[in-house]
Short mmCIF file of N, CA, C and O in Angstrom, two decimals:
data_model
loop_
_atom_site.label_atom_id
_atom_site.label_comp_id
_atom_site.label_asym_id
_atom_site.label_seq_id
_atom_site.Cartn_x
_atom_site.Cartn_y
_atom_site.Cartn_z
N UNK A 279 -61.68 19.99 12.81
CA UNK A 279 -60.31 20.57 12.61
C UNK A 279 -59.50 20.15 13.65
O UNK A 279 -59.87 20.27 14.92
N UNK A 280 -58.30 19.63 13.47
CA UNK A 280 -57.41 19.17 14.36
C UNK A 280 -57.06 20.27 15.45
O UNK A 280 -56.84 21.44 15.06
N UNK A 281 -57.02 19.80 16.74
CA UNK A 281 -56.42 20.74 17.75
C UNK A 281 -55.32 20.17 18.41
O UNK A 281 -55.38 19.10 19.09
N UNK A 282 -54.20 20.97 18.53
CA UNK A 282 -53.03 20.57 19.24
C UNK A 282 -53.15 20.62 20.75
O UNK A 282 -53.83 21.67 21.12
N UNK A 283 -52.42 19.90 21.55
CA UNK A 283 -52.26 20.09 23.05
C UNK A 283 -53.46 19.80 23.85
O UNK A 283 -53.56 20.23 25.03
N UNK A 284 -54.35 19.07 23.26
CA UNK A 284 -55.61 18.59 23.96
C UNK A 284 -55.28 17.41 24.78
O UNK A 284 -54.65 16.30 24.18
N UNK A 285 -55.45 17.33 26.15
CA UNK A 285 -55.25 16.07 26.82
C UNK A 285 -56.40 15.03 26.64
O UNK A 285 -57.57 15.35 26.79
N UNK A 286 -56.00 13.83 26.33
CA UNK A 286 -56.81 12.79 25.90
C UNK A 286 -56.64 11.74 27.02
O UNK A 286 -55.59 11.33 27.22
N UNK A 287 -57.63 11.14 27.69
CA UNK A 287 -57.43 10.06 28.64
C UNK A 287 -58.25 8.84 28.19
O UNK A 287 -59.37 8.90 27.70
N UNK A 288 -57.76 7.86 28.59
CA UNK A 288 -58.36 6.35 28.26
C UNK A 288 -58.22 5.64 29.66
O UNK A 288 -57.20 5.58 30.31
N UNK A 289 -59.60 4.99 30.16
CA UNK A 289 -59.52 4.35 31.46
C UNK A 289 -60.45 3.28 31.11
O UNK A 289 -61.58 3.31 30.74
N UNK A 290 -59.91 1.88 31.33
CA UNK A 290 -60.75 0.77 31.43
C UNK A 290 -61.86 0.95 32.53
O UNK A 290 -61.46 1.42 33.63
N UNK A 291 -63.01 0.70 32.25
CA UNK A 291 -64.15 0.77 33.28
C UNK A 291 -64.21 -0.57 34.01
O UNK A 291 -65.26 -1.31 33.94
N UNK A 292 -63.29 -0.87 34.82
CA UNK A 292 -63.32 -1.87 35.77
C UNK A 292 -62.46 -1.57 37.02
O UNK A 292 -61.79 -0.67 37.09
N UNK A 293 -62.66 -2.39 38.12
CA UNK A 293 -62.15 -2.05 39.37
C UNK A 293 -60.58 -2.16 39.22
O UNK A 293 -60.13 -2.98 38.52
N UNK A 294 -59.91 -1.23 39.86
CA UNK A 294 -58.64 -1.23 40.01
C UNK A 294 -57.88 -1.00 38.65
O UNK A 294 -56.54 -1.19 38.57
N UNK A 295 -58.55 -0.49 37.70
CA UNK A 295 -57.89 -0.10 36.34
C UNK A 295 -57.25 1.23 36.52
O UNK A 295 -57.51 2.06 37.24
N UNK A 296 -56.15 1.38 35.63
CA UNK A 296 -55.27 2.65 35.70
C UNK A 296 -55.55 3.27 34.32
O UNK A 296 -55.59 2.65 33.29
N UNK A 297 -55.87 4.66 34.51
CA UNK A 297 -56.00 5.40 33.30
C UNK A 297 -54.67 5.83 32.69
O UNK A 297 -53.58 5.93 33.36
N UNK A 298 -54.69 6.11 31.37
CA UNK A 298 -53.55 6.60 30.75
C UNK A 298 -53.83 7.89 30.04
O UNK A 298 -55.04 8.00 29.61
N UNK A 299 -53.00 9.00 29.81
CA UNK A 299 -53.32 10.07 29.20
C UNK A 299 -52.18 10.63 28.36
O UNK A 299 -51.00 10.30 28.69
N UNK A 300 -52.54 11.40 27.32
CA UNK A 300 -51.36 11.94 26.39
C UNK A 300 -52.12 13.30 25.85
O UNK A 300 -53.39 13.54 26.07
N UNK A 301 -51.29 14.14 25.32
CA UNK A 301 -51.70 15.29 24.58
C UNK A 301 -51.58 15.11 23.26
O UNK A 301 -50.69 14.47 22.68
N UNK A 302 -52.54 15.73 22.33
CA UNK A 302 -52.65 15.61 20.95
C UNK A 302 -51.46 16.38 20.38
O UNK A 302 -50.92 17.41 20.93
N UNK A 303 -50.94 15.92 19.22
CA UNK A 303 -49.84 16.62 18.52
C UNK A 303 -50.30 17.84 17.62
O UNK A 303 -51.52 18.04 17.75
N UNK A 304 -49.38 18.34 16.88
CA UNK A 304 -49.89 19.56 15.93
C UNK A 304 -51.06 19.05 14.97
O UNK A 304 -51.87 20.03 14.58
N UNK A 305 -51.08 17.86 14.70
CA UNK A 305 -52.22 17.42 13.74
C UNK A 305 -53.41 16.91 14.41
O UNK A 305 -54.25 16.38 13.90
N UNK A 306 -53.40 17.06 15.83
CA UNK A 306 -54.63 16.45 16.61
C UNK A 306 -54.50 15.05 16.82
O UNK A 306 -55.57 14.53 17.37
N UNK A 307 -53.39 14.40 16.36
CA UNK A 307 -53.28 12.90 16.68
C UNK A 307 -52.68 12.50 17.98
O UNK A 307 -52.00 13.24 18.52
N UNK A 308 -53.13 11.39 18.46
CA UNK A 308 -52.71 10.84 19.73
C UNK A 308 -52.60 9.29 19.71
O UNK A 308 -53.33 8.60 18.99
N UNK A 309 -51.95 8.82 20.67
CA UNK A 309 -51.82 7.34 20.85
C UNK A 309 -51.80 7.18 22.31
O UNK A 309 -50.91 7.78 23.05
N UNK A 310 -52.62 6.15 22.80
CA UNK A 310 -52.55 5.85 24.11
C UNK A 310 -52.30 4.26 24.28
O UNK A 310 -53.05 3.62 23.49
N UNK A 311 -51.32 3.78 24.99
CA UNK A 311 -51.20 2.45 25.33
C UNK A 311 -51.72 1.96 26.63
O UNK A 311 -51.25 2.59 27.52
N UNK A 312 -52.53 0.99 26.58
CA UNK A 312 -53.03 0.48 27.90
C UNK A 312 -52.61 -0.86 28.04
O UNK A 312 -52.37 -1.73 27.06
N UNK A 313 -52.38 -1.25 29.25
CA UNK A 313 -51.85 -2.62 29.68
C UNK A 313 -53.09 -3.48 29.93
O UNK A 313 -53.77 -3.29 31.17
N UNK A 314 -53.59 -4.31 28.95
CA UNK A 314 -54.70 -5.20 29.16
C UNK A 314 -54.18 -6.59 29.13
O UNK A 314 -53.32 -6.85 28.43
N UNK A 315 -54.88 -7.43 29.91
CA UNK A 315 -54.56 -8.77 29.99
C UNK A 315 -55.67 -9.59 29.14
O UNK A 315 -56.70 -9.14 28.67
N UNK A 316 -55.36 -10.89 28.98
CA UNK A 316 -56.38 -11.77 28.12
C UNK A 316 -57.66 -11.72 28.64
O UNK A 316 -58.68 -11.58 28.07
N UNK A 317 -57.80 -11.72 30.09
CA UNK A 317 -59.17 -11.70 30.73
C UNK A 317 -59.84 -10.41 30.65
O UNK A 317 -60.91 -10.23 31.00
N UNK A 318 -59.11 -9.25 30.23
CA UNK A 318 -59.90 -8.08 29.95
C UNK A 318 -60.42 -7.85 28.68
O UNK A 318 -60.98 -6.80 28.35
N UNK A 319 -60.57 -8.91 27.84
CA UNK A 319 -61.18 -8.87 26.51
C UNK A 319 -62.71 -8.54 27.05
O UNK A 319 -63.30 -9.16 27.90
N UNK A 320 -63.43 -7.61 26.32
CA UNK A 320 -64.84 -7.30 26.47
C UNK A 320 -64.90 -6.14 27.32
O UNK A 320 -66.04 -5.65 27.71
N UNK A 321 -63.76 -5.73 28.08
CA UNK A 321 -63.93 -4.58 28.88
C UNK A 321 -64.08 -3.33 28.32
O UNK A 321 -63.59 -2.94 27.23
N UNK A 322 -65.06 -2.49 28.84
CA UNK A 322 -65.42 -1.21 28.32
C UNK A 322 -64.14 -0.30 28.67
O UNK A 322 -63.60 -0.38 29.73
N UNK A 323 -63.81 0.58 27.78
CA UNK A 323 -62.97 1.73 27.90
C UNK A 323 -63.43 3.05 27.63
O UNK A 323 -64.03 3.20 26.52
N UNK A 324 -63.31 4.10 28.45
CA UNK A 324 -63.90 5.32 28.41
C UNK A 324 -62.68 6.16 27.78
O UNK A 324 -61.54 6.24 28.37
N UNK A 325 -62.79 6.74 26.65
CA UNK A 325 -61.88 7.82 26.09
C UNK A 325 -62.54 9.17 26.28
O UNK A 325 -63.63 9.36 25.67
N UNK A 326 -61.68 10.17 26.67
CA UNK A 326 -62.27 11.40 27.01
C UNK A 326 -61.34 12.51 26.76
O UNK A 326 -60.17 12.42 26.80
N UNK A 327 -61.90 13.70 26.37
CA UNK A 327 -61.09 14.75 26.21
C UNK A 327 -62.00 16.16 26.37
O UNK A 327 -63.09 16.03 25.64
N UNK A 328 -61.69 17.16 27.03
CA UNK A 328 -62.50 18.43 27.09
C UNK A 328 -64.00 18.18 27.29
O UNK A 328 -64.86 18.71 26.53
N UNK A 329 -64.24 17.14 28.03
CA UNK A 329 -65.62 17.00 28.51
C UNK A 329 -66.45 16.14 27.53
O UNK A 329 -67.49 15.89 27.70
N UNK A 330 -65.77 15.59 26.51
CA UNK A 330 -66.36 14.71 25.51
C UNK A 330 -65.84 13.39 25.80
O UNK A 330 -64.70 13.19 26.07
N UNK A 331 -66.90 12.38 25.83
CA UNK A 331 -66.47 11.00 26.14
C UNK A 331 -67.00 9.96 25.25
O UNK A 331 -68.24 10.17 24.86
N UNK A 332 -66.19 9.00 24.80
CA UNK A 332 -66.86 8.04 23.96
C UNK A 332 -66.40 6.59 24.78
O UNK A 332 -65.34 6.66 25.37
N UNK A 333 -67.32 5.79 24.69
CA UNK A 333 -66.82 4.27 25.30
C UNK A 333 -66.59 3.29 23.92
O UNK A 333 -67.48 3.37 23.12
N UNK A 334 -65.60 2.50 24.32
CA UNK A 334 -65.31 1.47 23.23
C UNK A 334 -65.19 0.15 24.08
O UNK A 334 -65.18 0.32 25.27
N UNK A 335 -65.17 -1.03 23.36
CA UNK A 335 -65.07 -2.28 24.05
C UNK A 335 -63.68 -2.92 23.57
O UNK A 335 -63.53 -2.75 22.38
N UNK A 336 -62.96 -3.42 24.47
CA UNK A 336 -61.70 -4.05 24.03
C UNK A 336 -62.04 -5.38 23.44
O UNK A 336 -62.28 -6.35 24.17
N UNK A 337 -62.24 -5.26 22.08
CA UNK A 337 -62.68 -6.58 21.37
C UNK A 337 -61.56 -7.15 20.91
O UNK A 337 -60.78 -6.67 19.83
N UNK A 338 -61.09 -8.35 21.47
CA UNK A 338 -59.92 -9.08 20.91
C UNK A 338 -60.07 -10.67 21.27
O UNK A 338 -60.81 -10.93 22.23
N UNK A 339 -59.48 -11.45 20.58
CA UNK A 339 -59.43 -12.96 20.92
C UNK A 339 -58.45 -13.20 21.75
O UNK A 339 -57.23 -12.96 21.31
N UNK A 340 -58.60 -13.41 23.00
CA UNK A 340 -57.55 -13.79 23.94
C UNK A 340 -56.48 -14.94 23.56
O UNK A 340 -55.36 -14.92 23.95
N UNK A 341 -56.99 -15.79 22.68
CA UNK A 341 -56.18 -16.87 22.24
C UNK A 341 -55.37 -16.45 21.04
O UNK A 341 -54.36 -17.14 20.63
N UNK A 342 -55.54 -15.43 20.34
CA UNK A 342 -54.82 -14.82 19.22
C UNK A 342 -53.61 -14.09 19.75
O UNK A 342 -53.74 -13.02 20.21
N UNK A 343 -52.43 -14.59 19.75
CA UNK A 343 -51.25 -14.01 20.26
C UNK A 343 -50.35 -13.17 19.15
O UNK A 343 -49.38 -12.78 19.37
N UNK A 344 -50.99 -13.29 17.88
CA UNK A 344 -50.36 -12.64 16.71
C UNK A 344 -50.91 -11.23 16.34
O UNK A 344 -50.16 -10.37 16.10
N UNK A 345 -52.28 -11.16 16.19
CA UNK A 345 -52.74 -10.08 15.71
C UNK A 345 -52.68 -8.85 16.69
O UNK A 345 -52.92 -9.08 17.99
N UNK A 346 -52.43 -7.67 16.33
CA UNK A 346 -52.27 -6.53 17.10
C UNK A 346 -53.73 -6.09 17.68
O UNK A 346 -54.74 -6.14 16.98
N UNK A 347 -53.66 -5.83 19.01
CA UNK A 347 -54.71 -5.54 19.72
C UNK A 347 -54.92 -3.96 19.70
O UNK A 347 -54.15 -3.40 20.69
N UNK A 348 -55.62 -3.36 18.83
CA UNK A 348 -55.65 -1.92 18.89
C UNK A 348 -57.20 -1.49 18.35
O UNK A 348 -57.81 -2.31 17.88
N UNK A 349 -57.38 -0.24 18.75
CA UNK A 349 -58.74 0.31 18.30
C UNK A 349 -58.39 2.02 17.89
O UNK A 349 -57.36 2.52 18.40
N UNK A 350 -59.17 2.41 17.07
CA UNK A 350 -59.16 3.81 16.70
C UNK A 350 -60.39 4.64 17.28
O UNK A 350 -61.61 4.05 17.07
N UNK A 351 -60.18 5.71 17.79
CA UNK A 351 -61.27 6.56 18.40
C UNK A 351 -61.03 8.12 18.05
O UNK A 351 -59.93 8.56 18.28
N UNK A 352 -62.10 8.51 17.42
CA UNK A 352 -62.01 9.90 16.97
C UNK A 352 -62.89 10.71 17.83
O UNK A 352 -64.16 10.15 18.08
N UNK A 353 -62.50 11.88 18.43
CA UNK A 353 -63.29 12.64 19.36
C UNK A 353 -63.37 14.03 18.59
O UNK A 353 -62.53 14.54 18.08
N UNK A 354 -64.65 14.51 18.71
CA UNK A 354 -64.97 15.92 18.30
C UNK A 354 -65.17 16.88 19.51
O UNK A 354 -66.11 16.59 20.12
N UNK A 355 -64.29 17.57 19.84
CA UNK A 355 -64.26 18.44 21.03
C UNK A 355 -64.49 19.99 20.67
O UNK A 355 -63.98 20.35 19.50
N UNK A 356 -64.95 20.76 21.60
CA UNK A 356 -64.90 22.27 21.33
C UNK A 356 -63.59 22.76 21.31
O UNK A 356 -62.70 22.33 21.98
N UNK A 357 -63.38 23.79 20.39
CA UNK A 357 -62.01 24.39 20.24
C UNK A 357 -61.64 25.21 21.46
O UNK A 357 -62.38 25.61 22.20
#
């Protein structure tokens, strides 16, 4: 069940990385934009909300300048 107003944070797991955070909308949806460089391909990213965390990997081809670099992460958190 979607929950509105939950703060979601995404942080690359590397030195000197900056986290970004947003709150979910009424449908429980969120978008977080991270500034990653070509050399950040393969970096793990922690996505967390309300004590629940998932790790994803920034999988993209640094030589591909056309394809959108994005990922989808669903979190199930306590209400």
